[in-house]
PDB file of C-alpha atoms and ligand atoms in Angstrom:
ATOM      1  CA  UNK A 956      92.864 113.973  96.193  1.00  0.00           C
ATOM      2  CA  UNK A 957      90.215 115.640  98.416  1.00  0.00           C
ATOM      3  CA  UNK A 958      91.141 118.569 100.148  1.00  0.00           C
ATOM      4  CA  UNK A 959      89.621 119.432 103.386  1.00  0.00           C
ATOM      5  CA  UNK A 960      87.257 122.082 104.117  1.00  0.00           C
ATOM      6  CA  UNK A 961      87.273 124.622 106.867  1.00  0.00           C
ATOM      7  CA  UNK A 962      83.671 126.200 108.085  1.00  0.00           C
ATOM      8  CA  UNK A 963      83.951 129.337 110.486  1.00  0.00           C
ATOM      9  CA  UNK A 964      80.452 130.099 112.154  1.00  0.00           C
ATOM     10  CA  UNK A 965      79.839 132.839 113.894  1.00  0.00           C
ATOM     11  CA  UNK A 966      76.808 134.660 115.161  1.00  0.00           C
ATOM     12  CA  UNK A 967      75.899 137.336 118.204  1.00  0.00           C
ATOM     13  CA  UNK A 968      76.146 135.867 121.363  1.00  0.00           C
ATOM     14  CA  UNK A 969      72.780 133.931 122.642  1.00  0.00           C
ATOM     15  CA  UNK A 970      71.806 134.072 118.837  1.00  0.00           C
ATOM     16  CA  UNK A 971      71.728 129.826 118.551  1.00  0.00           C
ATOM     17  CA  UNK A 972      75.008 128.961 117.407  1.00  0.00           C
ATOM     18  CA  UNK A 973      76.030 126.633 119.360  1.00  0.00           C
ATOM     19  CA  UNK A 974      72.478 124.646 120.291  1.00  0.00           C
ATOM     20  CA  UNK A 975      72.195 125.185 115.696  1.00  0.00           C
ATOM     21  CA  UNK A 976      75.957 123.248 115.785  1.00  0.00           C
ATOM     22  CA  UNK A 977      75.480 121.014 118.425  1.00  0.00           C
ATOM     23  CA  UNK A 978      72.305 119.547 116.378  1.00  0.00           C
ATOM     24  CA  UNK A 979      73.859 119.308 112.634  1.00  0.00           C
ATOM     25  CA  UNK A 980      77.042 117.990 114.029  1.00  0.00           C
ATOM     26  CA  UNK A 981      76.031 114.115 114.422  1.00  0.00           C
ATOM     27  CA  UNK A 982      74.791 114.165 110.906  1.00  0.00           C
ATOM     28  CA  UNK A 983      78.416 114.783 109.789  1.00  0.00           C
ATOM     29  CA  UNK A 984      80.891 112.358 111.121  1.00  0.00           C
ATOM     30  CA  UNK A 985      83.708 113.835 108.904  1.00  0.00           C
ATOM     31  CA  UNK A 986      83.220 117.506 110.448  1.00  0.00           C
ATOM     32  CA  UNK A 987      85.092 118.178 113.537  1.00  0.00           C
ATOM     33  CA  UNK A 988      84.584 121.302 115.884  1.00  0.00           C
ATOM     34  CA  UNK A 989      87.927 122.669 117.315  1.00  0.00           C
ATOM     35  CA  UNK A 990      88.006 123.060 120.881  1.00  0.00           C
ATOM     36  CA  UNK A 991      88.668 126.929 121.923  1.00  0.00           C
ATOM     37  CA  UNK A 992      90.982 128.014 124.641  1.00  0.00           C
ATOM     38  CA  UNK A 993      89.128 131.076 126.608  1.00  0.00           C
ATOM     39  CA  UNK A 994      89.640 132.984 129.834  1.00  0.00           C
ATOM     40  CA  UNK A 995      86.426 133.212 130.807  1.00  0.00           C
ATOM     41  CA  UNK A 996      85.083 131.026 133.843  1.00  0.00           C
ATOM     42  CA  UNK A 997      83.553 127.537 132.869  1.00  0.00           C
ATOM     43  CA  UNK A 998      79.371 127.691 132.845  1.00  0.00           C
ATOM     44  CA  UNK A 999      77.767 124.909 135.773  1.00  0.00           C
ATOM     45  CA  UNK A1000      78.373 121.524 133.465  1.00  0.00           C
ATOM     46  CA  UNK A1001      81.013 123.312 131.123  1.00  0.00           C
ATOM     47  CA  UNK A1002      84.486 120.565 131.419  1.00  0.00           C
ATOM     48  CA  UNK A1003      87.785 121.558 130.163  1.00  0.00           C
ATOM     49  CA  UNK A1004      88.795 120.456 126.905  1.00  0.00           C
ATOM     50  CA  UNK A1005      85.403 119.538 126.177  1.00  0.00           C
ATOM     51  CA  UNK A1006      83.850 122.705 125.687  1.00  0.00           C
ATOM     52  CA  UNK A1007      86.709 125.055 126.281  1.00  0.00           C
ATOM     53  CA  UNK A1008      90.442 124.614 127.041  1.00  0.00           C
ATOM     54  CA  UNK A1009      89.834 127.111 130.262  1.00  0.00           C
ATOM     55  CA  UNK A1010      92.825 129.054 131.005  1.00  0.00           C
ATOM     56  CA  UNK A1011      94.374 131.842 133.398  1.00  0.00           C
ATOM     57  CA  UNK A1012      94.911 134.862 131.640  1.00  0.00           C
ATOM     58  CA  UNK A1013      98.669 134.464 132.389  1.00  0.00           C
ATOM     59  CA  UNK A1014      98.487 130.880 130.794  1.00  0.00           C
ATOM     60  CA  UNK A1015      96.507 132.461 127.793  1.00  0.00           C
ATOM     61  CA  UNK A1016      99.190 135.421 127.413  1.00  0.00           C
ATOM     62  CA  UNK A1017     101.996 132.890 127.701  1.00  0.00           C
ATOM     63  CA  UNK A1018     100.758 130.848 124.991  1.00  0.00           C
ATOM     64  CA  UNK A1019     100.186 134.062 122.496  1.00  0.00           C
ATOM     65  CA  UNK A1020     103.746 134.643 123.185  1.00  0.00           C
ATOM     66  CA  UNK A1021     105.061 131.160 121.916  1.00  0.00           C
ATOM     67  CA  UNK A1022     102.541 131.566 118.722  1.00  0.00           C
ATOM     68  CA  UNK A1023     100.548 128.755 119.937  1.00  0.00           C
ATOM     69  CA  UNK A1024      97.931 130.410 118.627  1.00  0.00           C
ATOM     70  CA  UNK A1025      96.209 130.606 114.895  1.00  0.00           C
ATOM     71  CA  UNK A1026      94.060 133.182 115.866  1.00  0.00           C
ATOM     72  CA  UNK A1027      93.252 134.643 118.981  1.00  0.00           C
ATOM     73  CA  UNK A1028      90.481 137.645 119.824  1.00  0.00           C
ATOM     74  CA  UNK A1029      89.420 139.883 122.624  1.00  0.00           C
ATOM     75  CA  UNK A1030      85.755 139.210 122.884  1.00  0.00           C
ATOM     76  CA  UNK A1031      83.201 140.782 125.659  1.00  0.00           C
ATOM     77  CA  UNK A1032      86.287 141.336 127.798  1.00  0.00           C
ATOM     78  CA  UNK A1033      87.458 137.500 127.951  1.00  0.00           C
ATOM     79  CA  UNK A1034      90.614 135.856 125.580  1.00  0.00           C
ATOM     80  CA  UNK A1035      89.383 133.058 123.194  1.00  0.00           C
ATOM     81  CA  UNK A1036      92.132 131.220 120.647  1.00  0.00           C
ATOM     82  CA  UNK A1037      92.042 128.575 118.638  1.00  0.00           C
ATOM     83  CA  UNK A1038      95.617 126.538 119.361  1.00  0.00           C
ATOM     84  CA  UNK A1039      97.473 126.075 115.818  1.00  0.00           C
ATOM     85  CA  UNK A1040      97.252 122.506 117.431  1.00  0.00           C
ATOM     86  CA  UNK A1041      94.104 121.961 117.366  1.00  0.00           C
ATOM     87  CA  UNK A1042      93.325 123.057 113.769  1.00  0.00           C
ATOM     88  CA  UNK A1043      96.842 120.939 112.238  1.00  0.00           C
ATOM     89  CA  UNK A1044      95.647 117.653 114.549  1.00  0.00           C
ATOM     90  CA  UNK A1045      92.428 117.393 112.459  1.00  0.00           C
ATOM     91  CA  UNK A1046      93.417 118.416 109.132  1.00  0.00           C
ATOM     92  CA  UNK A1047      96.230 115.729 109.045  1.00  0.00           C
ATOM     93  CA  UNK A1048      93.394 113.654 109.900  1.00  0.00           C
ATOM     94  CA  UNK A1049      91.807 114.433 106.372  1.00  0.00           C
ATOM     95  CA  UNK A1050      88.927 115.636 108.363  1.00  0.00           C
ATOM     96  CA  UNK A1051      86.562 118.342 107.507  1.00  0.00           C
ATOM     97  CA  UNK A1052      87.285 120.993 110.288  1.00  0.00           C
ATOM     98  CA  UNK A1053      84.496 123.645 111.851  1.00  0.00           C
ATOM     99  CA  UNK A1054      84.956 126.292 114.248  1.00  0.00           C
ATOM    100  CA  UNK A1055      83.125 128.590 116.027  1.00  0.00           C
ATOM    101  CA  UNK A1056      84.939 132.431 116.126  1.00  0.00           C
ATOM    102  CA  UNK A1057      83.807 136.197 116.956  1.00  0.00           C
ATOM    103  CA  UNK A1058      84.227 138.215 113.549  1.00  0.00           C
ATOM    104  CA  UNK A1059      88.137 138.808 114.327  1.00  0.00           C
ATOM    105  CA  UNK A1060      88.804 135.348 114.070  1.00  0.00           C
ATOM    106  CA  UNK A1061      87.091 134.978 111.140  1.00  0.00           C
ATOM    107  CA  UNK A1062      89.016 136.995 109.552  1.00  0.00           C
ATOM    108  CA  UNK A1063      92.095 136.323 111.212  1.00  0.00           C
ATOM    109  CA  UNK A1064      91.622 132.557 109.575  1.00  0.00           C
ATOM    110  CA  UNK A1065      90.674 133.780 106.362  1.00  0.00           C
ATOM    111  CA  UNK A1066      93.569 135.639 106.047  1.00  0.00           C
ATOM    112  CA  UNK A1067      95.313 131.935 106.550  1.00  0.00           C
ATOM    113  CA  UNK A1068      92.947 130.033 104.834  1.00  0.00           C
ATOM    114  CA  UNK A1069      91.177 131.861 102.295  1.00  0.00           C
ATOM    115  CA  UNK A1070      89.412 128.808 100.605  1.00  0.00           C
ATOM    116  CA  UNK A1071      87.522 128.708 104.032  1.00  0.00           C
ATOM    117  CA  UNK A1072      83.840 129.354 104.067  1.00  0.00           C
ATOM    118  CA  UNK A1073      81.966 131.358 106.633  1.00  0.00           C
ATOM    119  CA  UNK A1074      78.597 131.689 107.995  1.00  0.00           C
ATOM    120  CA  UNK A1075      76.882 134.189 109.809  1.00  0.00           C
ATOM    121  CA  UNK A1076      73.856 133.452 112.330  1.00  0.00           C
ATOM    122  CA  UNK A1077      71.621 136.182 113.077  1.00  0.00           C
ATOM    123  CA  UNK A1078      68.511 136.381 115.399  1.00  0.00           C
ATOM    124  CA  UNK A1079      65.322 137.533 113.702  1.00  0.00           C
ATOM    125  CA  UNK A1080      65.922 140.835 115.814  1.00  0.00           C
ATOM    126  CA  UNK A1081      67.599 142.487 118.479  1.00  0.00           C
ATOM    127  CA  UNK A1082      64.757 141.832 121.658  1.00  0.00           C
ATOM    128  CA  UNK A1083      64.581 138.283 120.919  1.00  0.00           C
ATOM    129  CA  UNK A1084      68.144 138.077 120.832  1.00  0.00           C
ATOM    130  CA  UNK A1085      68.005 139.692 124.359  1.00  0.00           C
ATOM    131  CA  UNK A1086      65.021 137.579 125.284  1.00  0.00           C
ATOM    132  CA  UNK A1087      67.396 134.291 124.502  1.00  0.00           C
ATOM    133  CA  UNK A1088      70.511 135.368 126.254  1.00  0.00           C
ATOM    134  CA  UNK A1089      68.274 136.428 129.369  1.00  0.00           C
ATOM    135  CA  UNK A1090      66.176 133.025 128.518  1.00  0.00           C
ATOM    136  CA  UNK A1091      69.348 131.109 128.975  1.00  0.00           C
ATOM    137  CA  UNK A1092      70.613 132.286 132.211  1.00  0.00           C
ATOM    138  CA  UNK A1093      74.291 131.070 132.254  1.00  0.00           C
ATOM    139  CA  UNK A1094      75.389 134.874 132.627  1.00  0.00           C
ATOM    140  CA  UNK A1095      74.208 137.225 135.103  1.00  0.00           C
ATOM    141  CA  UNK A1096      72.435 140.847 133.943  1.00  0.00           C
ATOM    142  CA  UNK A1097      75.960 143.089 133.482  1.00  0.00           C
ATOM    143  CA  UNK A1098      77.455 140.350 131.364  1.00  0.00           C
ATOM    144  CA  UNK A1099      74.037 140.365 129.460  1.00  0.00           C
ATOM    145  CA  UNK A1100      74.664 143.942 128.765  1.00  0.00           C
ATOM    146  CA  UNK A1101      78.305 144.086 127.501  1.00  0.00           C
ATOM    147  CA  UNK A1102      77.033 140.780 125.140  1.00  0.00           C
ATOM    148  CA  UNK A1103      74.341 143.044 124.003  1.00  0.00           C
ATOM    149  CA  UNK A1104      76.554 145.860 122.821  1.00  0.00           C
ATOM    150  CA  UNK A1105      78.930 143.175 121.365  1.00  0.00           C
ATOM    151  CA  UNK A1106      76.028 141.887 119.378  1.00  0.00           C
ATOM    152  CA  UNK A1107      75.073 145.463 117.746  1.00  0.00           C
ATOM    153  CA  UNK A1108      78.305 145.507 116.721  1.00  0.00           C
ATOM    154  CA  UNK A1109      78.730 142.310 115.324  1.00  0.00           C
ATOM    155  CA  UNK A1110      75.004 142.560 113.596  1.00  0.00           C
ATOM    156  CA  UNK A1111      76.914 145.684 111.079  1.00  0.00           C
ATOM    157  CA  UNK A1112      79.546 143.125 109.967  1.00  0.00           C
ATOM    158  CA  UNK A1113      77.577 140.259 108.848  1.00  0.00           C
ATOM    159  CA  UNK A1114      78.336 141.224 104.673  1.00  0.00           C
ATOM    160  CA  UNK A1115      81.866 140.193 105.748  1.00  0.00           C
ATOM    161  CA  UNK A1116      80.292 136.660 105.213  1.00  0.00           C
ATOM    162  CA  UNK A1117      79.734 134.113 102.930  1.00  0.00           C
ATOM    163  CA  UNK A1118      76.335 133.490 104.440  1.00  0.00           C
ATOM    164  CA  UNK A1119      73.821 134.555 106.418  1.00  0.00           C
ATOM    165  CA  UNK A1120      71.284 132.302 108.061  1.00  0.00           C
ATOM    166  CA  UNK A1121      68.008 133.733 110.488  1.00  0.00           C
ATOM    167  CA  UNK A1122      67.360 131.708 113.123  1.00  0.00           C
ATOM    168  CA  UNK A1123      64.048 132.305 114.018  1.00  0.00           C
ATOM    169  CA  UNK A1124      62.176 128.664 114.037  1.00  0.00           C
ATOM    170  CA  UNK A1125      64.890 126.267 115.396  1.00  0.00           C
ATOM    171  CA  UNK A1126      63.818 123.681 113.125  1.00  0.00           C
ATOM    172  CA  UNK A1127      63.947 125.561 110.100  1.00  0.00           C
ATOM    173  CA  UNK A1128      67.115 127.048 110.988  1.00  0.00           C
ATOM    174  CA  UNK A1129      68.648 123.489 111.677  1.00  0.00           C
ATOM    175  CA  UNK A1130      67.776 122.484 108.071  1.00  0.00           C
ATOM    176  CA  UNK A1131      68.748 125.457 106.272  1.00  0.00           C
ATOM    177  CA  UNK A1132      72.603 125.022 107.933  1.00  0.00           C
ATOM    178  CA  UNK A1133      72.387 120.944 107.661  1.00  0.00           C
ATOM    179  CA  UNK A1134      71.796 121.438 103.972  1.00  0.00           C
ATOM    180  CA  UNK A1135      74.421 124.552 104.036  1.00  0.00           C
ATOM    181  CA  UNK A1136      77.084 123.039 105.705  1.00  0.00           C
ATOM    182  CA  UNK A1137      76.532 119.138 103.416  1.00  0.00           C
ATOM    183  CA  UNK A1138      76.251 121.119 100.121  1.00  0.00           C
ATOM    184  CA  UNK A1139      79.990 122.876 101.357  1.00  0.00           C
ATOM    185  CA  UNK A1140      81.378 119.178 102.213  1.00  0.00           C
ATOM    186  CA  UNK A1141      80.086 117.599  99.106  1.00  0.00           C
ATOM    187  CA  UNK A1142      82.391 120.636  97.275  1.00  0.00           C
ATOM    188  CA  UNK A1143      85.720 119.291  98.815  1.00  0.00           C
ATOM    189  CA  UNK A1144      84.607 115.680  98.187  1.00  0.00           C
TER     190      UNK A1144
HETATM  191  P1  ADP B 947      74.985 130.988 121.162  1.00  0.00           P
HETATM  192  O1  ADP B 947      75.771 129.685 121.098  1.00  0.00           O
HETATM  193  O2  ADP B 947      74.846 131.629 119.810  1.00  0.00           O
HETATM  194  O3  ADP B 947      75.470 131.941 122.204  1.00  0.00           O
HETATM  195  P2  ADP B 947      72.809 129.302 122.207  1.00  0.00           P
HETATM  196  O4  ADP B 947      72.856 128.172 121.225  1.00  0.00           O
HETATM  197  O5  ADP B 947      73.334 129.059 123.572  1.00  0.00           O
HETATM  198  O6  ADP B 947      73.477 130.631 121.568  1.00  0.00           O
HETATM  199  O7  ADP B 947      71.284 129.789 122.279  1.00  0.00           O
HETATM  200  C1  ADP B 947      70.883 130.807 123.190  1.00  0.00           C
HETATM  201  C2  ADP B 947      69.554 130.398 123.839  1.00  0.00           C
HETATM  202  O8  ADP B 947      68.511 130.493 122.869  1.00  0.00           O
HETATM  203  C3  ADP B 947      69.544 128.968 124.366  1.00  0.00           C
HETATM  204  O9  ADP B 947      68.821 128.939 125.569  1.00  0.00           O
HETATM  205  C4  ADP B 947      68.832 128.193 123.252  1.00  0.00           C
HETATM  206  O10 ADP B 947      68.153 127.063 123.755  1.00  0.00           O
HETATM  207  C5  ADP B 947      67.851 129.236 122.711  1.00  0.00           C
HETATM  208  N1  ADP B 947      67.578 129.111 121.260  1.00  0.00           N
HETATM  209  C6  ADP B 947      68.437 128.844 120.262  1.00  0.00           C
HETATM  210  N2  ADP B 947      67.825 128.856 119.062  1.00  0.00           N
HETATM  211  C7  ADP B 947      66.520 129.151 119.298  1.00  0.00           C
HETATM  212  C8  ADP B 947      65.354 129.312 118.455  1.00  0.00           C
HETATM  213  N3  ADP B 947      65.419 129.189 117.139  1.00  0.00           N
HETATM  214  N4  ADP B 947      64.191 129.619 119.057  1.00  0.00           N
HETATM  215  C9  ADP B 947      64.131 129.762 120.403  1.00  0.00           C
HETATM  216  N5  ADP B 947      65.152 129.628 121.253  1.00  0.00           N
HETATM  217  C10 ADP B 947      66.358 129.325 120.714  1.00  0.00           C
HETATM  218  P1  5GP B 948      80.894 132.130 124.846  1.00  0.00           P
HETATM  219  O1  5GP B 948      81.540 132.830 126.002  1.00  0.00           O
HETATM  220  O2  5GP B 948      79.416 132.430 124.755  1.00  0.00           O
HETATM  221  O3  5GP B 948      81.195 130.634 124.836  1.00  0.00           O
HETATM  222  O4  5GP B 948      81.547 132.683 123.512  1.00  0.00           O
HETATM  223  C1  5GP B 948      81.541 134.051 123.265  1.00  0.00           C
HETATM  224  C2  5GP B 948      82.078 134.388 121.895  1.00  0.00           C
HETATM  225  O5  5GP B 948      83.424 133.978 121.742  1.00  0.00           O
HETATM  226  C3  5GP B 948      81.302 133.746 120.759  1.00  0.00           C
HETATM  227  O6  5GP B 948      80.948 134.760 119.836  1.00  0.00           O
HETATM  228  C4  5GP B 948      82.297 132.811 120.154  1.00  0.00           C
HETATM  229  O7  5GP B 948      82.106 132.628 118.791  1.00  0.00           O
HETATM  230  C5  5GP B 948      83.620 133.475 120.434  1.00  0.00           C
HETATM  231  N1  5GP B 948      84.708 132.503 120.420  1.00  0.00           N
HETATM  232  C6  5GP B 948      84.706 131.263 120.965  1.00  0.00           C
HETATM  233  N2  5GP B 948      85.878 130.643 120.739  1.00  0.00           N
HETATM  234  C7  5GP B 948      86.627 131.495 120.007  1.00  0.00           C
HETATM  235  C8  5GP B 948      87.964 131.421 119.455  1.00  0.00           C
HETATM  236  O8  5GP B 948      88.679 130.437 119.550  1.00  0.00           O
HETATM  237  N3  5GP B 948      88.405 132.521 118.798  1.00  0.00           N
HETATM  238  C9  5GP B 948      87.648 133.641 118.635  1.00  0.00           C
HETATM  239  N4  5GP B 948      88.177 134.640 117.958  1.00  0.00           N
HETATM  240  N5  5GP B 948      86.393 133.750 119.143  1.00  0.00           N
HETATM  241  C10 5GP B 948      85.895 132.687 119.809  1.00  0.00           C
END
């Protein structure tokens, strides 16, 4: 029988992740991203339960309390989770499940699912990392700053992963995780 697989991703915020994700996922049908809970505010164009289930930090504590939660982190000040919910929906699917976490919730899942694999993203260095999240404008200078920090701290954990990918030419970068994240499919096929 074939077993699932569970991908983690993670990477310094502004460091591609998600625009890296967004373009491998249509060439994997069988790979689903979990949607997040978070307390931060939606970006213009962000929709609940699309991008983020967007909740009240009272909503978000409430649900910690119940264990709704597989994992849940602290990151640049805001909540994220991932609802057990979400993760149990698309495993009894049989499908191959991907999420994007901050470091803690890597390692929060690995300590649940150790055959998981993880990947870290990194920027080729720290100004163009800066030069991306300013590039991208969805946050405003102080929140630049405190995802900054974040990042530095992140960047010293990255041997806590099973990979490490640069993503310095978007195209390269795209093919190096396509054939990453296929070659850790066709293992659990
Ligand atoms: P993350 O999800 O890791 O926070 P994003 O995917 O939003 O990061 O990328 C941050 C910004 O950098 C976006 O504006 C995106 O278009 C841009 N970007 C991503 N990868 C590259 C790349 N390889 N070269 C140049 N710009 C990039
Ligand atoms: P953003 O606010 O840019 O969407 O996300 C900020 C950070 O939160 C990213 O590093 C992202 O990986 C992390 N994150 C998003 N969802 C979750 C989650 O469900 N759990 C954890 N632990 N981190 C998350």
């Amino acid at each position: 029988m074939s077993e699932s697989g569970i991908i983690v991703i993670s990477a310094p915020s502004g460091a591609g992740k998600g625009t890296l994700v967004a373009r491998i996922l249509p060439f994997y049908p069988e790979l689903a991203l979990t949607v997040s809970a978070t307390t931060r505010p939606p970006r213009t164009g962000e929709e609940n339960g699309r991008e983020y289930y967007f909740l009240s930090r009272q909503d978000f504590e409430a649900g910690i309390e119940k264990g709704a939660f597989a994992e849940w982190a602290e990151v640049h000040g805001n909540l994220y989770g991932t609802f057990k919910t979400e993760i149990d929906r698309l495993l009894l699917r049989g499908r191959h499940v991907l999420l994007e976490l901050d470091v803690q919730g890597m390692l929060s899942m690995k300590a649940q699912y150790p055959a998981l694999t993880s990947i870290f993203i990194v920027p080729p260095d720290m100004e163009v990392l800066k030069e991306r999240l300013t590039r991208r404008g969805t946050e405003d200078a102080a929140v630049v700053a405190v995802r900054l920090q974040t990042a530095a701290r992140e960047m010293e954990r990255q041997q806590e992963f099973d990979y490490v990918l640069v993503n310095d030419d978007l195209d390269v970068a795209t093919e190096a995780l396509k054939n990453l994240v296929g070659s850790i499919l066709n293992s659990h096929r």
